[in-house]
Short mmCIF file of C-alpha atoms in Angstrom, two decimals:
data_model
loop_
_atom_site.label_atom_id
_atom_site.label_comp_id
_atom_site.label_asym_id
_atom_site.label_seq_id
_atom_site.Cartn_x
_atom_site.Cartn_y
_atom_site.Cartn_z
CA MET A 29 -6.30 49.03 -17.16
CA SER A 30 -5.57 50.94 -14.14
CA ASP A 31 -8.15 48.57 -12.15
CA VAL A 32 -5.89 45.54 -13.08
CA THR A 33 -2.68 47.22 -11.64
CA ASP A 34 -3.73 47.91 -8.81
CA THR A 35 -5.42 44.30 -8.18
CA ALA A 36 -1.88 42.67 -9.46
CA GLU A 37 -0.68 45.69 -6.69
CA VAL A 38 -2.98 44.51 -3.69
CA GLY A 39 -2.13 40.46 -4.55
CA ARG A 40 1.30 41.39 -4.48
CA ARG A 41 1.21 42.95 -0.98
CA ARG A 42 -0.59 39.98 0.26
CA ARG A 43 2.02 38.06 -0.73
CA GLU A 44 4.41 40.19 1.09
CA SER A 45 2.94 40.48 4.22
CA GLU A 46 1.96 36.55 4.11
CA ASP A 47 5.72 35.50 3.32
CA PRO A 48 7.56 35.23 6.44
CA GLU A 49 11.14 36.27 5.73
CA ARG A 50 8.94 39.71 5.01
CA VAL A 51 7.77 39.75 8.63
CA VAL A 52 11.46 38.86 10.08
CA ASP A 53 13.74 41.67 8.74
CA ALA A 54 17.15 40.43 7.83
CA ALA A 55 18.78 42.43 9.56
CA LEU A 56 16.45 42.07 12.65
CA ALA A 57 17.52 38.51 12.88
CA ALA A 58 21.06 39.33 12.88
CA GLU A 59 20.96 41.53 15.07
CA LEU A 60 19.21 39.31 17.82
CA VAL A 61 21.77 37.13 16.71
CA ASP A 62 24.80 38.88 16.97
CA ARG A 63 23.84 39.80 20.58
CA ALA A 64 22.72 36.05 21.40
CA ARG A 65 26.55 34.89 20.85
CA GLU A 66 27.90 38.47 23.20
CA GLN A 67 26.13 37.64 25.69
CA GLY A 68 26.67 33.60 25.26
CA VAL A 69 23.55 32.48 24.39
CA GLU A 70 23.22 29.59 22.12
CA LEU A 71 20.74 29.55 19.47
CA LEU A 72 19.20 26.66 20.66
CA GLY A 73 18.58 24.47 23.55
CA GLU A 74 16.60 24.87 26.94
CA ASN A 75 17.55 28.64 27.15
CA GLY A 76 18.56 29.19 23.80
CA LEU A 77 17.43 32.46 21.49
CA LEU A 78 14.68 30.34 19.75
CA ARG A 79 12.87 29.30 22.69
CA ALA A 80 13.15 32.49 24.78
CA MET A 81 11.77 34.39 20.99
CA THR A 82 9.03 31.65 21.06
CA LYS A 83 7.79 32.65 24.35
CA ALA A 84 8.00 36.25 24.00
CA VAL A 85 6.24 36.18 20.07
CA LEU A 86 3.58 34.09 22.45
CA GLU A 87 2.59 36.03 25.36
CA ARG A 88 2.88 39.29 23.02
CA GLY A 89 0.38 37.66 21.37
CA LEU A 90 -1.24 36.66 23.95
CA ALA A 91 -1.49 39.90 25.10
CA GLU A 92 -2.73 42.29 21.98
CA GLU A 93 -5.28 38.95 22.37
CA LEU A 94 -6.43 40.97 25.70
CA THR A 95 -6.23 43.81 24.82
CA GLU A 96 -8.66 43.19 21.83
CA HIS A 97 -11.04 41.42 24.73
CA LEU A 98 -11.31 44.21 26.83
CA GLY A 99 -11.15 46.99 24.25
CA TYR A 100 -8.59 49.24 25.68
CA GLU A 101 -4.67 49.86 25.90
CA PRO A 102 -3.14 48.78 29.14
CA HIS A 103 -3.00 51.33 32.05
CA GLU A 104 -5.95 53.52 30.14
CA ARG A 105 -8.44 55.10 32.30
CA THR A 106 -12.10 53.22 31.20
CA GLY A 107 -14.93 52.78 32.49
CA SER A 108 -14.96 49.33 31.92
CA SER A 109 -15.72 46.74 34.73
CA ASN A 110 -13.28 43.94 33.15
CA ALA A 111 -9.93 44.05 33.51
CA ARG A 112 -6.46 42.60 33.29
CA ASN A 113 -6.14 40.27 36.20
CA GLY A 114 -2.56 38.97 35.86
CA SER A 115 -1.46 35.80 34.42
CA THR A 116 -1.62 31.63 35.00
CA PRO A 117 1.50 29.85 34.71
CA LYS A 118 1.39 27.37 31.80
CA ARG A 119 4.13 25.04 30.91
CA LEU A 120 3.64 24.35 26.92
CA HIS A 121 5.25 21.75 24.59
CA THR A 122 6.24 23.61 20.98
CA GLU A 123 8.82 22.49 17.98
CA ALA A 124 11.24 24.97 20.76
CA GLY A 125 10.93 23.11 23.18
CA SER A 126 8.83 22.96 26.14
CA ILE A 127 7.95 26.90 27.04
CA ASP A 128 6.86 28.03 30.71
CA LEU A 129 4.18 30.54 29.26
CA ASP A 130 2.88 33.47 31.55
CA VAL A 131 -0.87 33.45 30.19
CA PRO A 132 -3.12 36.97 30.98
CA ARG A 133 -6.13 36.70 32.31
CA ASP A 134 -9.50 38.86 33.19
CA ARG A 135 -11.08 39.92 35.61
CA GLU A 136 -14.43 38.13 34.68
CA GLY A 137 -12.84 35.31 33.87
CA SER A 138 -14.52 35.75 30.05
CA PHE A 139 -11.41 35.86 27.82
CA GLU A 140 -11.07 32.42 25.81
CA PRO A 141 -7.21 33.25 24.29
CA ARG A 142 -6.92 31.73 20.44
CA LEU A 143 -3.58 32.08 20.39
CA VAL A 144 -2.97 29.79 22.76
CA ARG A 145 -6.66 27.81 23.94
CA LYS A 146 -7.15 27.04 27.36
CA GLY A 147 -6.29 23.76 28.49
CA GLN A 148 -4.00 23.26 25.55
CA ARG A 149 -0.83 21.97 26.47
CA ARG A 150 1.05 21.56 23.12
CA LEU A 151 1.48 23.60 20.15
CA ASP A 152 -0.23 22.12 16.60
CA GLY A 153 2.85 21.24 15.37
CA ILE A 154 3.84 18.91 18.23
CA ASP A 155 0.96 16.75 16.82
CA LYS A 156 2.16 16.92 13.67
CA ILE A 157 5.39 15.73 14.62
CA VAL A 158 4.32 12.83 16.13
CA ILE A 159 1.70 11.63 14.03
CA GLY A 160 4.29 12.06 11.55
CA LEU A 161 6.49 10.25 13.00
CA TYR A 162 4.63 7.29 13.54
CA ALA A 163 3.25 7.10 10.09
CA ARG A 164 7.11 6.00 9.38
CA GLY A 165 7.02 3.62 11.82
CA MET A 166 8.57 4.73 14.92
CA THR A 167 6.87 2.67 17.83
CA VAL A 168 5.91 5.37 21.39
CA ARG A 169 9.10 4.99 22.94
CA ASP A 170 11.21 6.04 19.46
CA ILE A 171 8.93 9.00 19.67
CA ARG A 172 9.19 9.71 23.04
CA ALA A 173 13.24 9.30 22.79
CA HIS A 174 13.29 11.28 20.11
CA LEU A 175 11.10 14.40 21.18
CA GLY A 176 13.00 14.38 24.04
CA GLU A 177 16.30 14.53 22.12
CA ILE A 178 16.00 16.69 19.23
CA TYR A 179 12.84 19.12 21.44
CA ASP A 180 13.89 18.68 24.51
CA ILE A 181 10.27 17.61 25.00
CA ASP A 182 9.16 15.25 28.06
CA VAL A 183 5.90 13.67 26.85
CA SER A 184 4.47 10.93 28.64
CA PRO A 185 3.71 7.08 26.01
CA ASP A 186 -0.18 8.26 27.38
CA LEU A 187 -0.04 11.50 25.50
CA ILE A 188 1.72 10.06 22.31
CA SER A 189 -1.17 7.18 22.40
CA LYS A 190 -3.68 9.85 22.64
CA ILE A 191 -2.34 11.96 20.43
CA THR A 192 -2.10 9.21 17.34
CA ASP A 193 -5.63 8.00 18.50
CA ALA A 194 -7.60 11.08 17.79
CA VAL A 195 -6.69 9.80 13.95
CA LEU A 196 -8.99 6.93 14.79
CA GLU A 197 -12.06 9.21 13.90
CA GLU A 198 -10.81 10.38 10.82
CA VAL A 199 -10.19 6.80 9.81
CA ARG A 200 -13.76 6.13 10.39
CA ASP A 201 -14.53 8.98 8.05
CA TRP A 202 -12.38 7.49 5.28
CA GLN A 203 -13.76 4.31 6.10
CA ALA A 204 -17.40 5.67 5.29
CA ARG A 205 -15.87 8.00 2.31
CA PRO A 206 -18.15 7.95 -1.04
CA LEU A 207 -16.53 5.78 -3.41
CA ASP A 208 -17.11 6.08 -7.74
CA ARG A 209 -19.41 4.30 -9.22
CA VAL A 210 -17.31 2.50 -11.44
CA TYR A 211 -13.65 0.93 -11.50
CA PRO A 212 -12.19 -0.54 -14.36
CA VAL A 213 -9.95 -2.08 -12.06
CA ILE A 214 -9.36 -2.60 -8.28
CA PHE A 215 -6.67 -4.83 -6.70
CA LEU A 216 -6.65 -6.39 -3.58
CA ASP A 217 -3.78 -8.07 -1.67
CA ALA A 218 -3.03 -8.19 1.77
CA ILE A 219 -0.18 -8.25 4.53
CA VAL A 220 -0.23 -9.97 7.81
CA CYS A 221 0.22 -8.57 10.92
CA LYS A 222 0.92 -9.86 14.81
CA VAL A 223 -2.76 -8.46 16.75
CA ARG A 224 -3.73 -9.62 20.62
CA THR A 225 -7.12 -10.93 20.05
CA GLU A 226 -8.62 -12.42 23.43
CA GLY A 227 -5.41 -12.07 25.26
CA VAL A 228 -3.69 -13.98 22.97
CA VAL A 229 -1.23 -12.54 20.00
CA ARG A 230 -1.63 -13.98 16.52
CA ASN A 231 -1.39 -13.69 13.02
CA LYS A 232 -4.38 -11.11 11.15
CA ALA A 233 -4.34 -10.11 7.37
CA ALA A 234 -4.51 -6.53 6.37
CA HIS A 235 -6.39 -6.22 3.33
CA LEU A 236 -5.97 -3.62 0.90
CA ALA A 237 -8.34 -2.43 -1.84
CA VAL A 238 -7.08 -0.21 -4.56
CA GLY A 239 -8.80 0.82 -7.04
CA VAL A 240 -8.06 2.53 -10.91
CA ASP A 241 -10.47 5.37 -11.46
CA VAL A 242 -11.56 5.93 -15.02
CA ASP A 243 -8.47 8.53 -14.71
CA GLY A 244 -5.78 5.77 -14.53
CA ARG A 245 -5.67 7.50 -10.85
CA LYS A 246 -5.47 5.03 -8.11
CA GLU A 247 -6.56 5.45 -4.41
CA VAL A 248 -6.96 2.56 -1.40
CA LEU A 249 -10.43 2.44 -1.28
CA GLY A 250 -10.34 0.68 2.21
CA ILE A 251 -8.06 -1.90 4.91
CA TRP A 252 -10.02 -4.85 6.90
CA VAL A 253 -8.44 -6.89 9.48
CA GLU A 254 -9.57 -10.67 9.78
CA ALA A 255 -7.91 -13.39 10.77
CA VAL A 256 -9.82 -16.16 8.55
CA GLU A 257 -10.79 -15.47 5.13
CA GLY A 258 -13.76 -16.72 3.67
CA ALA A 259 -16.63 -16.00 1.47
CA LYS A 260 -18.96 -14.34 4.59
CA PHE A 261 -15.77 -11.93 4.92
CA TRP A 262 -15.38 -11.19 1.41
CA LEU A 263 -18.73 -10.68 1.39
CA ARG A 264 -18.98 -8.07 4.08
CA VAL A 265 -16.38 -6.00 1.53
CA MET A 266 -17.70 -5.81 -1.33
CA ASN A 267 -21.26 -5.03 -0.01
CA GLU A 268 -19.01 -2.10 2.43
CA LEU A 269 -18.21 -1.28 -1.19
CA ARG A 270 -21.56 -1.64 -2.88
CA SER A 271 -23.17 0.85 0.00
CA ARG A 272 -20.24 3.53 -0.84
CA GLY A 273 -21.59 3.74 -4.12
CA VAL A 274 -19.27 1.41 -5.99
CA GLU A 275 -22.00 -0.47 -8.92
CA ASP A 276 -20.07 -2.24 -11.15
CA VAL A 277 -16.40 -2.90 -10.92
CA LEU A 278 -14.89 -4.56 -14.66
CA ILE A 279 -11.86 -6.90 -13.49
CA VAL A 280 -10.86 -7.40 -9.89
CA VAL A 281 -7.26 -8.83 -9.77
CA CYS A 282 -5.69 -11.05 -6.41
CA ASP A 283 -4.08 -13.98 -4.98
CA GLY A 284 -6.14 -17.18 -4.80
CA LEU A 285 -8.32 -15.22 -1.63
CA THR A 286 -10.74 -17.70 -0.54
CA GLY A 287 -14.13 -17.28 -1.26
CA LEU A 288 -13.78 -13.56 -3.25
CA PRO A 289 -15.04 -15.33 -6.58
CA ALA A 290 -18.43 -16.23 -5.41
CA ALA A 291 -18.96 -13.04 -3.11
CA ILE A 292 -17.87 -10.67 -6.24
CA GLU A 293 -20.50 -12.79 -8.18
CA ALA A 294 -23.31 -11.83 -5.66
CA VAL A 295 -22.12 -8.14 -5.38
CA TRP A 296 -21.15 -7.36 -8.97
CA PRO A 297 -22.11 -10.64 -11.14
CA ASP A 298 -20.52 -8.84 -14.50
CA ALA A 299 -17.27 -8.52 -13.01
CA ILE A 300 -13.97 -11.02 -13.96
CA VAL A 301 -11.73 -12.31 -11.25
CA GLN A 302 -8.39 -12.27 -12.45
CA THR A 303 -6.02 -14.45 -10.56
CA CYS A 304 -2.13 -11.91 -10.31
CA ILE A 305 0.11 -13.91 -12.90
CA VAL A 306 3.50 -12.71 -10.66
CA HIS A 307 1.56 -14.17 -7.72
CA LEU A 308 1.08 -17.54 -9.29
CA THR A 309 5.18 -17.58 -10.44
CA ARG A 310 6.21 -17.02 -7.52
CA ALA A 311 4.34 -19.24 -5.81
CA SER A 312 5.56 -22.11 -8.20
CA MET A 313 8.42 -20.91 -7.24
CA ARG A 314 9.09 -21.83 -4.03
CA TRP A 315 9.23 -25.69 -5.32
CA VAL A 316 12.25 -24.98 -7.45
CA ASN A 317 15.89 -25.23 -6.78
CA TYR A 318 18.23 -22.47 -7.19
CA LYS A 319 19.68 -24.15 -10.15
CA ASP A 320 16.74 -24.65 -11.80
CA ARG A 321 15.09 -21.28 -11.34
CA LYS A 322 15.92 -19.60 -14.64
CA LYS A 323 15.07 -22.46 -16.87
CA VAL A 324 11.23 -22.17 -15.22
CA ALA A 325 10.69 -18.90 -15.14
CA ALA A 326 11.84 -19.25 -19.33
CA GLY A 327 9.53 -22.35 -19.13
CA LEU A 328 6.14 -20.34 -17.66
CA ARG A 329 6.58 -17.03 -18.90
CA GLN A 330 5.77 -19.11 -22.53
CA ILE A 331 2.62 -19.73 -20.78
CA TYR A 332 1.34 -16.49 -20.01
CA ALA A 333 2.83 -14.58 -22.54
CA ALA A 334 0.89 -16.78 -24.67
CA PRO A 335 -1.29 -15.07 -27.36
CA THR A 336 -4.57 -17.14 -26.34
CA GLU A 337 -5.79 -19.40 -24.40
CA GLN A 338 -5.45 -22.56 -26.20
CA ALA A 339 -1.89 -21.77 -27.03
CA ALA A 340 -1.09 -21.18 -23.00
CA ARG A 341 -2.41 -24.55 -22.27
CA ASP A 342 -0.68 -26.20 -25.09
CA ALA A 343 2.36 -24.53 -23.48
CA LEU A 344 1.41 -25.61 -20.12
CA ASP A 345 0.96 -29.07 -20.90
CA ALA A 346 4.32 -29.12 -23.08
CA TRP A 347 6.12 -27.57 -19.84
CA THR A 348 4.64 -29.85 -17.68
CA ASP A 349 5.97 -33.14 -19.64
CA SER A 350 9.13 -31.93 -20.64
CA GLU A 351 12.15 -33.00 -18.29
CA ILE A 352 12.08 -30.27 -15.72
CA GLY A 353 9.06 -30.28 -15.74
CA ARG A 354 8.59 -33.61 -14.59
CA GLN A 355 10.53 -32.63 -11.62
CA TYR A 356 8.07 -30.11 -10.19
CA PRO A 357 4.30 -31.75 -10.35
CA ALA A 358 3.19 -29.36 -8.05
CA ILE A 359 3.36 -26.72 -10.57
CA LYS A 360 1.48 -28.09 -13.08
CA ARG A 361 -1.24 -28.46 -9.27
CA GLN A 362 -0.94 -24.88 -8.86
CA TRP A 363 -1.63 -23.70 -12.02
CA GLU A 364 -4.96 -26.32 -13.42
CA THR A 365 -6.58 -25.04 -9.40
CA ALA A 366 -5.56 -21.78 -10.77
CA TRP A 367 -6.89 -21.95 -14.16
CA GLU A 368 -10.21 -20.52 -14.28
CA GLN A 369 -9.23 -17.51 -12.97
CA VAL A 370 -6.75 -17.18 -15.15
CA THR A 371 -7.88 -17.99 -18.14
CA PRO A 372 -9.22 -14.23 -18.67
CA PHE A 373 -6.08 -13.01 -19.26
CA PHE A 374 -5.77 -14.40 -22.36
CA ALA A 375 -8.94 -12.76 -23.70
CA PHE A 376 -7.78 -9.36 -22.90
CA PRO A 377 -5.60 -7.19 -25.88
CA PRO A 378 -1.87 -6.15 -24.75
CA GLU A 379 -3.01 -2.99 -23.40
CA VAL A 380 -5.40 -4.16 -21.40
CA ARG A 381 -2.50 -7.25 -20.42
CA LYS A 382 -0.17 -4.52 -18.93
CA VAL A 383 -2.77 -3.63 -16.52
CA ILE A 384 -4.35 -6.57 -14.90
CA TYR A 385 -0.36 -8.57 -14.96
CA THR A 386 0.02 -7.85 -11.44
CA THR A 387 -0.57 -6.75 -8.05
CA ASN A 388 2.51 -5.02 -8.48
CA MET A 389 1.36 -1.56 -8.54
CA ILE A 390 -0.71 -2.71 -4.80
CA GLU A 391 2.45 -4.33 -3.78
CA SER A 392 4.16 -1.47 -4.09
CA ILE A 393 1.69 0.42 -1.54
CA ASN A 394 2.53 -2.42 0.64
CA TYR A 395 6.05 -3.28 0.92
CA GLN A 396 6.45 0.32 2.35
CA LEU A 397 3.32 -0.40 5.12
CA ARG A 398 5.38 -3.61 5.43
CA LYS A 399 8.60 -2.03 6.93
CA ILE A 400 6.35 0.95 8.96
CA SER A 401 4.83 -2.44 10.30
CA LYS A 402 7.52 -4.97 10.98
CA THR A 403 8.89 -2.46 13.98
CA ARG A 404 6.07 -3.90 16.35
CA GLY A 405 6.71 -6.76 17.64
CA HIS A 406 2.42 -7.18 17.47
CA PHE A 407 -0.11 -4.50 17.41
CA PRO A 408 -3.03 -4.16 20.56
CA THR A 409 -5.88 -4.45 18.67
CA ASP A 410 -7.35 -4.08 15.24
CA ASP A 411 -7.61 -0.44 15.21
CA ALA A 412 -4.10 0.36 16.67
CA LEU A 413 -3.43 -1.78 12.92
CA ILE A 414 -5.57 0.53 10.45
CA LYS A 415 -4.30 3.56 11.98
CA LEU A 416 -0.85 2.57 11.23
CA LEU A 417 -1.46 1.62 7.89
CA TYR A 418 -3.86 4.17 7.39
CA LEU A 419 -1.35 6.95 8.69
CA GLY A 420 1.02 5.36 6.24
CA CYS A 421 -1.64 5.10 3.17
CA ARG A 422 -1.36 9.09 3.79
CA ASP A 423 2.19 9.38 3.80
CA LEU A 424 2.17 7.81 0.37
CA GLY A 425 -0.31 9.83 -0.40
CA VAL A 426 -2.58 7.13 -1.47
CA ASP A 427 -5.65 7.13 0.80
CA HIS A 428 -7.93 9.53 -0.38
CA THR A 429 -5.94 12.37 -2.23
CA ARG A 430 -6.28 9.92 -5.18
CA GLN A 431 -2.51 10.48 -7.07
CA THR A 432 -1.67 9.39 -10.10
CA ALA A 433 -1.63 5.59 -10.53
CA GLY A 434 2.62 5.27 -11.75
CA ARG A 435 3.73 5.61 -14.97
CA SER A 436 1.99 3.39 -16.38
CA LEU A 437 -1.27 4.27 -15.91
CA ALA A 438 -0.42 7.91 -15.96
CA THR A 439 0.66 7.85 -19.45
CA GLY A 440 -0.82 6.97 -23.51
CA SER A 441 -0.76 3.24 -22.32
CA TRP A 442 -3.83 3.98 -19.75
CA ARG A 443 -5.70 5.67 -22.53
CA ALA A 444 -5.13 2.41 -24.17
CA ALA A 445 -6.10 0.26 -22.19
CA LEU A 446 -9.08 2.98 -21.34
CA ASN A 447 -10.21 2.40 -24.85
CA GLN A 448 -10.28 -1.45 -24.74
CA PHE A 449 -11.73 -1.73 -21.80
CA ASP A 450 -15.02 0.55 -23.28
CA VAL A 451 -14.63 -2.58 -26.12
CA LEU A 452 -14.81 -5.80 -23.98
CA PHE A 453 -17.10 -3.95 -21.82
CA PRO A 454 -19.57 -2.05 -23.75
CA GLY A 455 -21.25 1.11 -21.88
CA ARG A 456 -20.88 -0.18 -18.51
CA LEU A 457 -17.84 3.43 -18.04
CA ASP A 458 -20.86 5.49 -18.65
CA ARG A 459 -21.84 5.55 -15.49
CA ALA A 460 -18.13 6.65 -14.19
#
C-alpha cells in the first residue's frame, strides 16, 4: 500500500510542478501588477509589464543555459579556457510583442541556446498564431494587420508566406500517408476556386475524397486540384488511393462526375457507384419556378423514397406525365441520364440508405472550406490552394485525426448499417 501511496504522491507533485499556476505564485503576480500600477506602467503595450516580464524570463533562461554549458557560475574562479563574452542583441517576435533581447555568448562560440535558437527570430507561438489565422481564411494582409494591432508585431508579407509555406512538407506527407485497406463508403465532391495558371486566372475544381471506415469515423483521404475532369484524372486519383493501401471500397457516392464510374471499375471492380440523390434533386430544382418548388419537391420525393427500383421508375413516369411534370421536361431527362447510378440506391435497406443518401457529410466540410477560400480573389498556385484547404481540414479536425463522422455514424444506426453492409457484401469487410 505504501508503494501505491508513494507513486500517487510523486504523480501529484509532478502535476503541481507542471501547473503554471503553481509556478507563478498569486501573491507575487499581484505584487508585480500593483507595482506596475504605482509606477504608471501598463500591463500590455510596447513598454508594458507583460513584455518586460517576457524579456526578463527569456534572458534569465538564456543565462542559466550558458551557465550549464560552461559548468560554473558567474564570477566563479575556474581553470576553464572558455568564459562568458558579453551578449549579442536580437529582436524576437513573441505573443507579447517584439522584444529586444541580449543573448549571452561564450568566448569559444560553442554555446548553442535551446530557449531561443541561433537564427530564430520568433517564438513558436507566433507561427501557430499565423497558421491558425491563415486556416480561418484571413489573407496575408489581414494577418499582418492583426499581428500589428493585437501583438504590436510588424512582420513582412514574405515572412507570413514563409511561415505558411512550411506547412507544404506536412501536406505532402499527409497526401502520401497510408490508408485503411477497406472503406465501406467514400464520398467525392468538389469546390471550385480561381487559380492562376501560366499567367491566366481560371476556375479549378479542388476534389475531396472523404472515407468512412468500419468504425464510422470519417477522414479526408486527399485533395486533388484539376481544371478538367475526366477518366484519366479519376483513374490517377483511384490508383493513388490504391497505392496508399485502399484495396476495396463498397460504395462510392458522388455527383455525376465525368469519367469516374469507369475509373472506379478499373481499380475496384466490385465497388458500386451511387449518385448523390440530394445533388440530383437540387439540380432538378434549378429549372423550377419558385411557386412550383414545393409541388416539384414533393413529386421527386415520391421517386427517391420508393421502396423498390420498379416503384421508383413508376413514380418517375407518373410524375413526368402529370400536369406539373410536363412543364419541366428537363427534369425527366436529368433523372433518366443519371438513372444507372441512381438505381443501386433502391437495392439497399433503410439503414444503408441513410448513410449513402447524400454527400451532405462531405458538403458540411466543403461549406466550411468555401468560407475560408472565398476571401481570396484567386490563388497563385495549386499548392497554395491545397495548403489552405488542408489547414482548413486540420482546423475542422477531419484530416488524419479521424474524428467521428457525425451523430448518425457515431451511434447505433452506423452499427445497423455496418451489419447490412456485411450481409450485402459478404466477406469484403473482413480485411478491414
